[in-house]
């Protein structure tokens, strides 16, 4: 025990005595996330306000008063007040984003509509630009106006207006802020956490183990009477604590930037949507993942001859973990299958995002935690074997 | 006393190593039935060309690796079965060692003392003595990164000796050192010998043997080809200098290979 503690302390001291390591391990992740996500949130937010509050600039010819009234009620717009445009010019202006919409009605539109039984149908020509958000939005709004106009006109023509009516539609957006915030957490966090746990452990693990081999200090360490197992444990535990602190920094960064990211302007997006027990579960899952990731990195580092080789050999594992994280973030639903919770990294990540969406299942939690811990124990046993192996420690 | 009795160590080579060694044999006998004894109060030198098996032999003695057959005893304790006990009485050093840049000499000394179970009071006394002896005192709290190569070497000797072992096993003690540091190291080894330590070094440099060793064993292809004091070795092999003996033995070994 005492020896584990001695090795543990040394690895911790190593990081905390190095200002650059402190910066890259504990300050950068949180700060970087905070800045990136706040910025992203602000940009998205700015775009959204711009589009929804923008007054669409519309060029029309012969717009009937009835339609204008409807438009006034349902959209922000301004009419183009320059000289009349020919068709080519107006199309060009829509294409270049100078105009959002061009609406060309037949000269005698209203008369034609009224004399529909004897006359030909009136034309409306509409030009918009689907690639321009503002134009698309103006077009959609205008479509709504036309539908309304169409409907009222048809009803007027019928002898029994009630024949036309199928239902009374009442739509309400009853979005639950809590679920909405949770959705954001569930999507982002697990991926970020996996990436930052790995990145943190990767920045110190190879140095702490492969570094000893590369420098030759492993021999000095191994001629002490300390058991190999204690050395392995001391290293894994210290790396775990450091990686966890590093992950915590990312976590804080995410929590602080979330209000900006989700543009929940006035109210803080409440991390308080989660209770104490939720946090405990998150913490347990974090720990379980940290231990597993650190054990993998430690084993790879014990296998490699140099720090560089270790960093290279870890890459495939890093990518695998990243894929799991990304899959989870963009792959839709949470799996409730017990078997999938046996898969390392995938299980905890899946559970984490489920739990962030309030879809927590005790059985799966137990399965994930126990299996992950089991894998970690196996990896530490492997590490112990590697530390004992002449081949691994003194390979040519 | 430290005795090596008929040890053999075979490595299994990887494909890459087979290419480097230019051999089709998967097995490489690095140490081949090696026996010798080293006593306290004397410096024993293993002299041999590159690849002779010096490092392998010293690692076996230091309990870092295990011989396939044969036994090694330090003060009568078997290295294979009682490694932890043996480790209390040996130090293993190599000039290739590079200390971790992040630490101070003081921290490293305390760290290895803790791992060697040295009591605080004893540790402080030894630290004072060793740091004083090597002129480390004023650099105690300076990070290794900021020290000179010579100072680093002296520090790595000091921290290898935290537990005041009976035997010091030193692989290539002066390799890559400037003359001044090399002299400090050699002087210290002589001093330790006179203080009653048993010292085993390996080297491929004849002058190191001549300056330092009370007895020498010439190792070629993992086997001992000659042993004794320098004078005795010269006499037995009918040459004037150790150099001549060494080259004659090398020649023989080559002849054997071709035969
Ligand atoms: N871990 C290992 N795996 C495979 N082969 C090894 C290993 N260690 C040493 N050897 C081989 O065993 C032989 C003896 O190597 P060793 O390092 O003991 O020689 P040495 O006398 O110390 O040489 P040098 O002067 O180059 O240090 C060499 O051929 C070497 O390639
Ligand atoms: Mg060697």
PDB file of N, CA, C and O in Angstrom, chain B residues 45-85:
ATOM      1  N   UNK B  45      35.787  -6.552 -13.515  1.00  0.00           N
ATOM      2  CA  UNK B  45      35.394  -5.989 -14.799  1.00  0.00           C
ATOM      3  C   UNK B  45      35.070  -7.059 -15.825  1.00  0.00           C
ATOM      4  O   UNK B  45      35.843  -7.989 -16.017  1.00  0.00           O
ATOM      5  N   UNK B  46      33.900  -6.926 -16.460  1.00  0.00           N
ATOM      6  CA  UNK B  46      33.578  -7.801 -17.585  1.00  0.00           C
ATOM      7  C   UNK B  46      33.972  -7.039 -18.840  1.00  0.00           C
ATOM      8  O   UNK B  46      33.369  -6.011 -19.163  1.00  0.00           O
ATOM      9  N   UNK B  47      34.989  -7.527 -19.526  1.00  0.00           N
ATOM     10  CA  UNK B  47      35.461  -6.859 -20.735  1.00  0.00           C
ATOM     11  C   UNK B  47      35.007  -7.655 -21.943  1.00  0.00           C
ATOM     12  O   UNK B  47      35.198  -8.877 -22.000  1.00  0.00           O
ATOM     13  N   UNK B  48      34.398  -6.970 -22.908  1.00  0.00           N
ATOM     14  CA  UNK B  48      33.935  -7.702 -24.083  1.00  0.00           C
ATOM     15  C   UNK B  48      33.509  -6.760 -25.182  1.00  0.00           C
ATOM     16  O   UNK B  48      33.187  -5.601 -24.922  1.00  0.00           O
ATOM     17  N   UNK B  49      33.511  -7.251 -26.418  1.00  0.00           N
ATOM     18  CA  UNK B  49      33.098  -6.416 -27.548  1.00  0.00           C
ATOM     19  C   UNK B  49      31.583  -6.196 -27.548  1.00  0.00           C
ATOM     20  O   UNK B  49      30.877  -6.754 -26.717  1.00  0.00           O
ATOM     21  N   UNK B  50      31.091  -5.389 -28.474  1.00  0.00           N
ATOM     22  CA  UNK B  50      29.643  -5.165 -28.588  1.00  0.00           C
ATOM     23  C   UNK B  50      28.931  -6.486 -28.828  1.00  0.00           C
ATOM     24  O   UNK B  50      29.379  -7.308 -29.618  1.00  0.00           O
ATOM     25  N   UNK B  51      27.824  -6.664 -28.120  1.00  0.00           N
ATOM     26  CA  UNK B  51      27.024  -7.870 -28.329  1.00  0.00           C
ATOM     27  C   UNK B  51      27.572  -9.099 -27.640  1.00  0.00           C
ATOM     28  O   UNK B  51      27.082 -10.206 -27.863  1.00  0.00           O
ATOM     29  N   UNK B  52      28.576  -8.933 -26.783  1.00  0.00           N
ATOM     30  CA  UNK B  52      29.185 -10.088 -26.116  1.00  0.00           C
ATOM     31  C   UNK B  52      28.266 -10.685 -25.056  1.00  0.00           C
ATOM     32  O   UNK B  52      28.427 -11.847 -24.686  1.00  0.00           O
ATOM     33  N   UNK B  53      27.306  -9.889 -24.575  1.00  0.00           N
ATOM     34  CA  UNK B  53      26.403 -10.384 -23.541  1.00  0.00           C
ATOM     35  C   UNK B  53      26.634  -9.753 -22.179  1.00  0.00           C
ATOM     36  O   UNK B  53      26.120 -10.232 -21.168  1.00  0.00           O
ATOM     37  N   UNK B  54      27.384  -8.663 -22.150  1.00  0.00           N
ATOM     38  CA  UNK B  54      27.702  -8.006 -20.872  1.00  0.00           C
ATOM     39  C   UNK B  54      26.438  -7.479 -20.193  1.00  0.00           C
ATOM     40  O   UNK B  54      26.179  -7.777 -19.024  1.00  0.00           O
ATOM     41  N   UNK B  55      25.678  -6.687 -20.953  1.00  0.00           N
ATOM     42  CA  UNK B  55      24.476  -6.108 -20.359  1.00  0.00           C
ATOM     43  C   UNK B  55      23.526  -7.212 -19.889  1.00  0.00           C
ATOM     44  O   UNK B  55      22.950  -7.134 -18.799  1.00  0.00           O
ATOM     45  N   UNK B  56      23.387  -8.239 -20.711  1.00  0.00           N
ATOM     46  CA  UNK B  56      22.499  -9.347 -20.355  1.00  0.00           C
ATOM     47  C   UNK B  56      22.951 -10.001 -19.047  1.00  0.00           C
ATOM     48  O   UNK B  56      22.133 -10.253 -18.154  1.00  0.00           O
ATOM     49  N   UNK B  57      24.249 -10.247 -18.926  1.00  0.00           N
ATOM     50  CA  UNK B  57      24.771 -10.872 -17.704  1.00  0.00           C
ATOM     51  C   UNK B  57      24.511  -9.987 -16.485  1.00  0.00           C
ATOM     52  O   UNK B  57      24.038 -10.460 -15.445  1.00  0.00           O
ATOM     53  N   UNK B  58      24.764  -8.687 -16.620  1.00  0.00           N
ATOM     54  CA  UNK B  58      24.571  -7.778 -15.489  1.00  0.00           C
ATOM     55  C   UNK B  58      23.095  -7.650 -15.118  1.00  0.00           C
ATOM     56  O   UNK B  58      22.751  -7.515 -13.947  1.00  0.00           O
ATOM     57  N   UNK B  59      22.219  -7.718 -16.125  1.00  0.00           N
ATOM     58  CA  UNK B  59      20.782  -7.653 -15.823  1.00  0.00           C
ATOM     59  C   UNK B  59      20.341  -8.906 -15.071  1.00  0.00           C
ATOM     60  O   UNK B  59      19.475  -8.836 -14.202  1.00  0.00           O
ATOM     61  N   UNK B  60      20.928 -10.045 -15.429  1.00  0.00           N
ATOM     62  CA  UNK B  60      20.606 -11.277 -14.690  1.00  0.00           C
ATOM     63  C   UNK B  60      21.020 -11.125 -13.230  1.00  0.00           C
ATOM     64  O   UNK B  60      20.261 -11.436 -12.309  1.00  0.00           O
ATOM     65  N   UNK B  61      22.237 -10.622 -13.027  1.00  0.00           N
ATOM     66  CA  UNK B  61      22.750 -10.465 -11.662  1.00  0.00           C
ATOM     67  C   UNK B  61      21.867  -9.501 -10.871  1.00  0.00           C
ATOM     68  O   UNK B  61      21.608  -9.687  -9.693  1.00  0.00           O
ATOM     69  N   UNK B  62      21.340  -8.475 -11.569  1.00  0.00           N
ATOM     70  CA  UNK B  62      20.563  -7.437 -10.889  1.00  0.00           C
ATOM     71  C   UNK B  62      19.106  -7.826 -10.675  1.00  0.00           C
ATOM     72  O   UNK B  62      18.312  -6.983 -10.268  1.00  0.00           O
ATOM     73  N   UNK B  63      18.744  -9.046 -10.985  1.00  0.00           N
ATOM     74  CA  UNK B  63      17.373  -9.569 -10.854  1.00  0.00           C
ATOM     75  C   UNK B  63      16.385  -8.947 -11.839  1.00  0.00           C
ATOM     76  O   UNK B  63      15.183  -9.114 -11.700  1.00  0.00           O
ATOM     77  N   UNK B  64      16.890  -8.219 -12.818  1.00  0.00           N
ATOM     78  CA  UNK B  64      15.961  -7.615 -13.778  1.00  0.00           C
ATOM     79  C   UNK B  64      15.439  -8.660 -14.747  1.00  0.00           C
ATOM     80  O   UNK B  64      14.284  -8.605 -15.175  1.00  0.00           O
ATOM     81  N   UNK B  65      16.296  -9.608 -15.112  1.00  0.00           N
ATOM     82  CA  UNK B  65      15.849 -10.737 -15.927  1.00  0.00           C
ATOM     83  C   UNK B  65      16.377 -12.021 -15.286  1.00  0.00           C
ATOM     84  O   UNK B  65      17.284 -11.975 -14.456  1.00  0.00           O
ATOM     85  N   UNK B  66      15.744 -13.129 -15.676  1.00  0.00           N
ATOM     86  CA  UNK B  66      16.134 -14.400 -15.048  1.00  0.00           C
ATOM     87  C   UNK B  66      16.934 -15.257 -16.018  1.00  0.00           C
ATOM     88  O   UNK B  66      16.559 -15.379 -17.186  1.00  0.00           O
ATOM     89  N   UNK B  67      18.019 -15.853 -15.544  1.00  0.00           N
ATOM     90  CA  UNK B  67      18.747 -16.768 -16.414  1.00  0.00           C
ATOM     91  C   UNK B  67      17.910 -18.019 -16.684  1.00  0.00           C
ATOM     92  O   UNK B  67      17.091 -18.394 -15.853  1.00  0.00           O
ATOM     93  N   UNK B  68      18.118 -18.642 -17.858  1.00  0.00           N
ATOM     94  CA  UNK B  68      17.361 -19.858 -18.175  1.00  0.00           C
ATOM     95  C   UNK B  68      17.801 -20.990 -17.258  1.00  0.00           C
ATOM     96  O   UNK B  68      16.991 -21.748 -16.748  1.00  0.00           O
ATOM     97  N   UNK B  69      19.115 -21.111 -17.116  1.00  0.00           N
ATOM     98  CA  UNK B  69      19.658 -22.102 -16.184  1.00  0.00           C
ATOM     99  C   UNK B  69      20.788 -21.443 -15.396  1.00  0.00           C
ATOM    100  O   UNK B  69      21.234 -20.356 -15.739  1.00  0.00           O
ATOM    101  N   UNK B  70      21.233 -22.131 -14.357  1.00  0.00           N
ATOM    102  CA  UNK B  70      22.322 -21.597 -13.542  1.00  0.00           C
ATOM    103  C   UNK B  70      21.787 -20.806 -12.372  1.00  0.00           C
ATOM    104  O   UNK B  70      20.593 -20.488 -12.322  1.00  0.00           O
ATOM    105  N   UNK B  71      22.651 -20.501 -11.424  1.00  0.00           N
ATOM    106  CA  UNK B  71      22.203 -19.733 -10.269  1.00  0.00           C
ATOM    107  C   UNK B  71      23.144 -18.564 -10.009  1.00  0.00           C
ATOM    108  O   UNK B  71      24.322 -18.603 -10.338  1.00  0.00           O
ATOM    109  N   UNK B  72      22.565 -17.540  -9.428  1.00  0.00           N
ATOM    110  CA  UNK B  72      23.347 -16.378  -9.020  1.00  0.00           C
ATOM    111  C   UNK B  72      23.024 -16.146  -7.554  1.00  0.00           C
ATOM    112  O   UNK B  72      21.846 -16.181  -7.160  1.00  0.00           O
ATOM    113  N   UNK B  73      24.059 -15.977  -6.747  1.00  0.00           N
ATOM    114  CA  UNK B  73      23.806 -15.730  -5.326  1.00  0.00           C
ATOM    115  C   UNK B  73      24.509 -14.460  -4.890  1.00  0.00           C
ATOM    116  O   UNK B  73      25.663 -14.232  -5.231  1.00  0.00           O
ATOM    117  N   UNK B  74      23.756 -13.635  -4.164  1.00  0.00           N
ATOM    118  CA  UNK B  74      24.339 -12.424  -3.605  1.00  0.00           C
ATOM    119  C   UNK B  74      24.325 -12.589  -2.094  1.00  0.00           C
ATOM    120  O   UNK B  74      23.255 -12.758  -1.508  1.00  0.00           O
ATOM    121  N   UNK B  75      25.497 -12.587  -1.491  1.00  0.00           N
ATOM    122  CA  UNK B  75      25.612 -12.882  -0.053  1.00  0.00           C
ATOM    123  C   UNK B  75      24.889 -14.186   0.273  1.00  0.00           C
ATOM    124  O   UNK B  75      24.209 -14.294   1.290  1.00  0.00           O
ATOM    125  N   UNK B  76      24.982 -15.136  -0.643  1.00  0.00           N
ATOM    126  CA  UNK B  76      24.367 -16.438  -0.401  1.00  0.00           C
ATOM    127  C   UNK B  76      22.888 -16.518  -0.711  1.00  0.00           C
ATOM    128  O   UNK B  76      22.279 -17.574  -0.602  1.00  0.00           O
ATOM    129  N   UNK B  77      22.254 -15.377  -1.132  1.00  0.00           N
ATOM    130  CA  UNK B  77      20.819 -15.395  -1.429  1.00  0.00           C
ATOM    131  C   UNK B  77      20.600 -15.524  -2.933  1.00  0.00           C
ATOM    132  O   UNK B  77      21.197 -14.804  -3.727  1.00  0.00           O
ATOM    133  N   UNK B  78      19.736 -16.461  -3.304  1.00  0.00           N
ATOM    134  CA  UNK B  78      19.480 -16.766  -4.702  1.00  0.00           C
ATOM    135  C   UNK B  78      18.661 -15.659  -5.388  1.00  0.00           C
ATOM    136  O   UNK B  78      17.600 -15.272  -4.904  1.00  0.00           O
ATOM    137  N   UNK B  79      19.133 -15.176  -6.519  1.00  0.00           N
ATOM    138  CA  UNK B  79      18.457 -14.057  -7.187  1.00  0.00           C
ATOM    139  C   UNK B  79      17.125 -14.457  -7.810  1.00  0.00           C
ATOM    140  O   UNK B  79      16.221 -13.632  -7.930  1.00  0.00           O
ATOM    141  N   UNK B  80      17.018 -15.712  -8.221  1.00  0.00           N
ATOM    142  CA  UNK B  80      15.787 -16.127  -8.886  1.00  0.00           C
ATOM    143  C   UNK B  80      14.645 -16.292  -7.889  1.00  0.00           C
ATOM    144  O   UNK B  80      13.523 -15.865  -8.140  1.00  0.00           O
ATOM    145  N   UNK B  81      14.950 -16.883  -6.743  1.00  0.00           N
ATOM    146  CA  UNK B  81      13.867 -17.203  -5.813  1.00  0.00           C
ATOM    147  C   UNK B  81      13.644 -16.157  -4.733  1.00  0.00           C
ATOM    148  O   UNK B  81      12.589 -16.123  -4.113  1.00  0.00           O
ATOM    149  N   UNK B  82      14.643 -15.336  -4.504  1.00  0.00           N
ATOM    150  CA  UNK B  82      14.474 -14.325  -3.458  1.00  0.00           C
ATOM    151  C   UNK B  82      14.895 -12.956  -3.979  1.00  0.00           C
ATOM    152  O   UNK B  82      15.718 -12.272  -3.369  1.00  0.00           O
ATOM    153  N   UNK B  83      14.303 -12.594  -5.106  1.00  0.00           N
ATOM    154  CA  UNK B  83      14.706 -11.363  -5.780  1.00  0.00           C
ATOM    155  C   UNK B  83      14.593 -10.144  -4.860  1.00  0.00           C
ATOM    156  O   UNK B  83      15.509  -9.325  -4.786  1.00  0.00           O
ATOM    157  N   UNK B  84      13.471 -10.046  -4.144  1.00  0.00           N
ATOM    158  CA  UNK B  84      13.245  -8.854  -3.312  1.00  0.00           C
ATOM    159  C   UNK B  84      14.352  -8.709  -2.270  1.00  0.00           C
ATOM    160  O   UNK B  84      14.827  -7.604  -1.998  1.00  0.00           O
ATOM    161  N   UNK B  85      14.747  -9.843  -1.691  1.00  0.00           N
ATOM    162  CA  UNK B  85      15.795  -9.823  -0.669  1.00  0.00           C
ATOM    163  C   UNK B  85      17.134  -9.386  -1.287  1.00  0.00           C
ATOM    164  O   UNK B  85      17.878  -8.591  -0.708  1.00  0.00           O
TER     165      UNK B  85
END
